[in-house]
Amino acid sequence: MPACACDRGDIPAAFPRFGDDTLKGFLRYWLTLYVDGRVPERKDFDPTRVPSLLSRFWIIQREPGTGRYKFLLAGEQIRALFNRRVADIYVDDLFKDHETEMHLALSEVIDTPAIHYAVGPLYRAGMYPLHTERLALPMAEDGVVTSVYGATLYRRPTAAPSTDTEFIDGAKPIVLPIRSLPCPGCLML
């Protein structure tokens, strides 16, 4: 029996082709923690291994019991995107008009578990769409997937206002179940 999906020639065609090397580095680091088909543990993740993403990094956790998603942490660029503090805010409160789509996407990352990647116009500032690239990865606590670690990169056109950013969900995400991942050593990242 082949040792990995790569040996079978199954490298997923949909695997993300990143426009930004910092997201590629984030995924590479996550893959070093992805051992024996297990989602990496939160306690093993060292954010200083992806220092260029710290201002764009975020952590969302699903609350047991309610199933609601809450930002535990959000870097400075994420705060600037929304022009407000995001840590300790529920996702459904921040994305009121898109709460169902956000809940489904986060649930897919946690429950499948899966890598979620999107690129395109996810936000708009005034009438200007913001080119955005986002990567979301599942993380576990004691073997149970409970959180999503992610990074969102965006470019705001100089003419775009710095306030009133709204989520428009204008990109089709790539969702890759981790069970279909080739071994990290075989990935061409």
GROMACS .gro file of C-alpha atoms in nm:
model
  189
    1MET     CA    1   0.000   0.000   0.000
    2PRO     CA    2   0.137   0.348  -0.089
    3ALA     CA    3   0.269   0.545   0.210
    4CYS     CA    4   0.087   0.869   0.128
    5ALA     CA    5  -0.144   1.040  -0.118
    6CYS     CA    6   0.163   1.160  -0.310
    7ASP     CA    7   0.270   0.802  -0.377
    8ARG     CA    8  -0.075   0.737  -0.522
    9GLY     CA    9  -0.047   1.051  -0.736
   10ASP     CA   10  -0.336   1.212  -0.546
   11ILE     CA   11  -0.196   1.559  -0.473
   12PRO     CA   12  -0.516   1.764  -0.475
   13ALA     CA   13  -0.544   1.986  -0.780
   14ALA     CA   14  -0.732   2.237  -0.565
   15PHE     CA   15  -0.441   2.289  -0.328
   16PRO     CA   16  -0.396   2.664  -0.276
   17ARG     CA   17  -0.157   2.856  -0.496
   18PHE     CA   18  -0.076   3.145  -0.269
   19GLY     CA   19  -0.030   3.497  -0.396
   20ASP     CA   20   0.160   3.589  -0.080
   21ASP     CA   21   0.456   3.395   0.057
   22THR     CA   22   0.369   3.477   0.419
   23LEU     CA   23   0.053   3.263   0.395
   24LYS     CA   24   0.257   2.989   0.235
   25GLY     CA   25   0.496   3.007   0.532
   26PHE     CA   26   0.200   2.987   0.772
   27LEU     CA   27   0.075   2.669   0.604
   28ARG     CA   28   0.427   2.523   0.590
   29TYR     CA   29   0.466   2.578   0.965
   30TRP     CA   30   0.120   2.426   1.036
   31LEU     CA   31   0.217   2.123   0.826
   32THR     CA   32   0.525   2.065   1.043
   33LEU     CA   33   0.285   2.028   1.337
   34TYR     CA   34   0.045   1.804   1.141
   35VAL     CA   35   0.181   1.462   1.239
   36ASP     CA   36   0.025   1.121   1.181
   37GLY     CA   37  -0.295   1.273   1.043
   38ARG     CA   38  -0.370   1.463   1.366
   39VAL     CA   39  -0.474   1.827   1.374
   40PRO     CA   40  -0.200   2.028   1.547
   41GLU     CA   41  -0.245   2.117   1.912
   42ARG     CA   42  -0.285   2.481   2.013
   43LYS     CA   43  -0.017   2.443   2.280
   44ASP     CA   44   0.237   2.341   2.014
   45PHE     CA   45   0.178   2.643   1.791
   46ASP     CA   46   0.439   2.917   1.831
   47PRO     CA   47   0.321   3.240   1.663
   48THR     CA   48   0.676   3.373   1.658
   49ARG     CA   49   0.746   3.114   1.385
   50VAL     CA   50   0.530   3.328   1.150
   51PRO     CA   51   0.630   3.678   1.267
   52SER     CA   52   0.534   3.856   0.946
   53LEU     CA   53   0.172   3.750   1.003
   54LEU     CA   54   0.129   3.858   1.364
   55SER     CA   55  -0.053   4.182   1.279
   56ARG     CA   56  -0.285   3.992   1.043
   57PHE     CA   57  -0.329   3.681   1.257
   58TRP     CA   58  -0.652   3.582   1.430
   59ILE     CA   59  -0.784   3.300   1.646
   60ILE     CA   60  -1.150   3.202   1.660
   61GLN     CA   61  -1.281   2.944   1.905
   62ARG     CA   62  -1.613   2.762   1.906
   63GLU     CA   63  -1.776   2.786   2.246
   64PRO     CA   64  -1.888   2.455   2.387
   65GLY     CA   65  -2.259   2.447   2.456
   66THR     CA   66  -2.363   2.743   2.243
   67GLY     CA   67  -2.164   2.659   1.929
   68ARG     CA   68  -2.102   3.031   1.879
   69TYR     CA   69  -1.769   3.145   1.741
   70LYS     CA   70  -1.566   3.409   1.920
   71PHE     CA   71  -1.248   3.594   1.829
   72LEU     CA   72  -0.993   3.519   2.100
   73LEU     CA   73  -0.723   3.723   1.935
   74ALA     CA   74  -0.694   3.956   1.638
   75GLY     CA   75  -0.384   4.139   1.519
   76GLU     CA   76  -0.360   4.511   1.453
   77GLN     CA   77  -0.432   4.483   1.079
   78ILE     CA   78  -0.751   4.288   1.154
   79ARG     CA   79  -0.859   4.557   1.400
   80ALA     CA   80  -0.784   4.821   1.134
   81LEU     CA   81  -0.989   4.630   0.878
   82PHE     CA   82  -1.298   4.664   1.097
   83ASN     CA   83  -1.198   4.993   1.258
   84ARG     CA   84  -1.267   4.844   1.600
   85ARG     CA   85  -1.138   4.602   1.857
   86VAL     CA   86  -1.220   4.246   1.744
   87ALA     CA   87  -1.087   4.026   2.028
   88ASP     CA   88  -1.369   3.894   2.250
   89ILE     CA   89  -1.630   3.972   1.981
   90TYR     CA   90  -1.861   3.700   1.851
   91VAL     CA   91  -1.833   3.633   1.479
   92ASP     CA   92  -2.211   3.656   1.434
   93ASP     CA   93  -2.207   4.002   1.595
   94LEU     CA   94  -1.928   4.123   1.367
   95PHE     CA   95  -2.070   3.971   1.047
   96LYS     CA   96  -2.442   4.029   1.110
   97ASP     CA   97  -2.547   4.011   0.743
   98HIS     CA   98  -2.330   3.705   0.676
   99GLU     CA   99  -2.348   3.513   1.003
  100THR     CA  100  -2.480   3.193   0.841
  101GLU     CA  101  -2.202   3.180   0.579
  102MET     CA  102  -1.936   3.253   0.841
  103HIS     CA  103  -2.075   2.991   1.080
  104LEU     CA  104  -2.082   2.728   0.804
  105ALA     CA  105  -1.727   2.807   0.689
  106LEU     CA  106  -1.584   2.793   1.043
  107SER     CA  107  -1.778   2.474   1.118
  108GLU     CA  108  -1.635   2.316   0.803
  109VAL     CA  109  -1.279   2.398   0.913
  110ILE     CA  110  -1.341   2.249   1.259
  111ASP     CA  111  -1.579   1.960   1.189
  112THR     CA  112  -1.431   1.821   0.867
  113PRO     CA  113  -1.146   1.930   0.962
  114ALA     CA  114  -1.023   2.126   0.662
  115ILE     CA  115  -0.794   2.396   0.530
  116HIS     CA  116  -0.994   2.697   0.409
  117TYR     CA  117  -0.836   2.938   0.162
  118ALA     CA  118  -0.998   3.230  -0.018
  119VAL     CA  119  -0.866   3.501  -0.244
  120GLY     CA  120  -1.056   3.787  -0.403
  121PRO     CA  121  -1.284   4.072  -0.300
  122LEU     CA  122  -1.395   3.960   0.048
  123TYR     CA  123  -1.437   4.314   0.183
  124ARG     CA  124  -1.532   4.655   0.051
  125ALA     CA  125  -1.440   5.001   0.180
  126GLY     CA  126  -1.697   5.244   0.047
  127MET     CA  127  -1.733   5.152  -0.319
  128TYR     CA  128  -1.382   5.000  -0.340
  129PRO     CA  129  -1.338   4.623  -0.316
  130LEU     CA  130  -1.034   4.517  -0.115
  131HIS     CA  131  -0.819   4.243  -0.264
  132THR     CA  132  -0.801   3.988   0.017
  133GLU     CA  133  -0.623   3.658   0.076
  134ARG     CA  134  -0.726   3.447   0.375
  135LEU     CA  135  -0.606   3.115   0.517
  136ALA     CA  136  -0.785   2.936   0.800
  137LEU     CA  137  -0.651   2.620   0.968
  138PRO     CA  138  -0.799   2.386   1.230
  139MET     CA  139  -0.636   2.358   1.573
  140ALA     CA  140  -0.701   2.114   1.856
  141GLU     CA  141  -0.697   2.106   2.233
  142ASP     CA  142  -0.627   1.763   2.381
  143GLY     CA  143  -0.707   1.601   2.047
  144VAL     CA  144  -1.040   1.780   1.997
  145VAL     CA  145  -1.060   2.039   1.720
  146THR     CA  146  -1.198   2.355   1.880
  147SER     CA  147  -1.036   2.651   1.710
  148VAL     CA  148  -0.947   2.811   1.381
  149TYR     CA  149  -0.613   2.989   1.342
  150GLY     CA  150  -0.608   3.221   1.048
  151ALA     CA  151  -0.451   3.513   0.873
  152THR     CA  152  -0.615   3.770   0.648
  153LEU     CA  153  -0.410   3.987   0.413
  154TYR     CA  154  -0.570   4.274   0.228
  155ARG     CA  155  -0.479   4.574   0.018
  156ARG     CA  156  -0.681   4.890   0.063
  157PRO     CA  157  -0.678   5.117  -0.246
  158THR     CA  158  -0.545   5.462  -0.160
  159ALA     CA  159  -0.879   5.617  -0.256
  160ALA     CA  160  -1.074   5.383  -0.029
  161PRO     CA  161  -1.196   5.523   0.302
  162SER     CA  162  -1.032   5.380   0.613
  163THR     CA  163  -1.369   5.332   0.783
  164ASP     CA  164  -1.692   5.153   0.701
  165THR     CA  165  -1.537   4.830   0.575
  166GLU     CA  166  -1.800   4.569   0.504
  167PHE     CA  167  -1.775   4.198   0.434
  168ILE     CA  168  -1.901   4.113   0.084
  169ASP     CA  169  -1.789   3.749   0.048
  170GLY     CA  170  -1.693   3.792  -0.316
  171ALA     CA  171  -1.448   3.501  -0.338
  172LYS     CA  172  -1.507   3.130  -0.382
  173PRO     CA  173  -1.306   2.948  -0.116
  174ILE     CA  174  -1.095   2.638  -0.162
  175VAL     CA  175  -1.178   2.392   0.113
  176LEU     CA  176  -0.940   2.100   0.146
  177PRO     CA  177  -1.019   1.827   0.400
  178ILE     CA  178  -0.698   1.743   0.584
  179ARG     CA  179  -0.759   1.370   0.535
  180SER     CA  180  -0.681   1.429   0.166
  181LEU     CA  181  -0.350   1.605   0.235
  182PRO     CA  182  -0.036   1.451   0.094
  183CYS     CA  183   0.251   1.412   0.334
  184PRO     CA  184   0.417   1.745   0.423
  185GLY     CA  185   0.748   1.638   0.271
  186CYS     CA  186   0.585   1.585  -0.067
  187LEU     CA  187   0.399   1.915  -0.087
  188MET     CA  188   0.531   2.156  -0.343
  189LEU     CA  189   0.477   2.470  -0.138
   0.00000   0.00000   0.00000
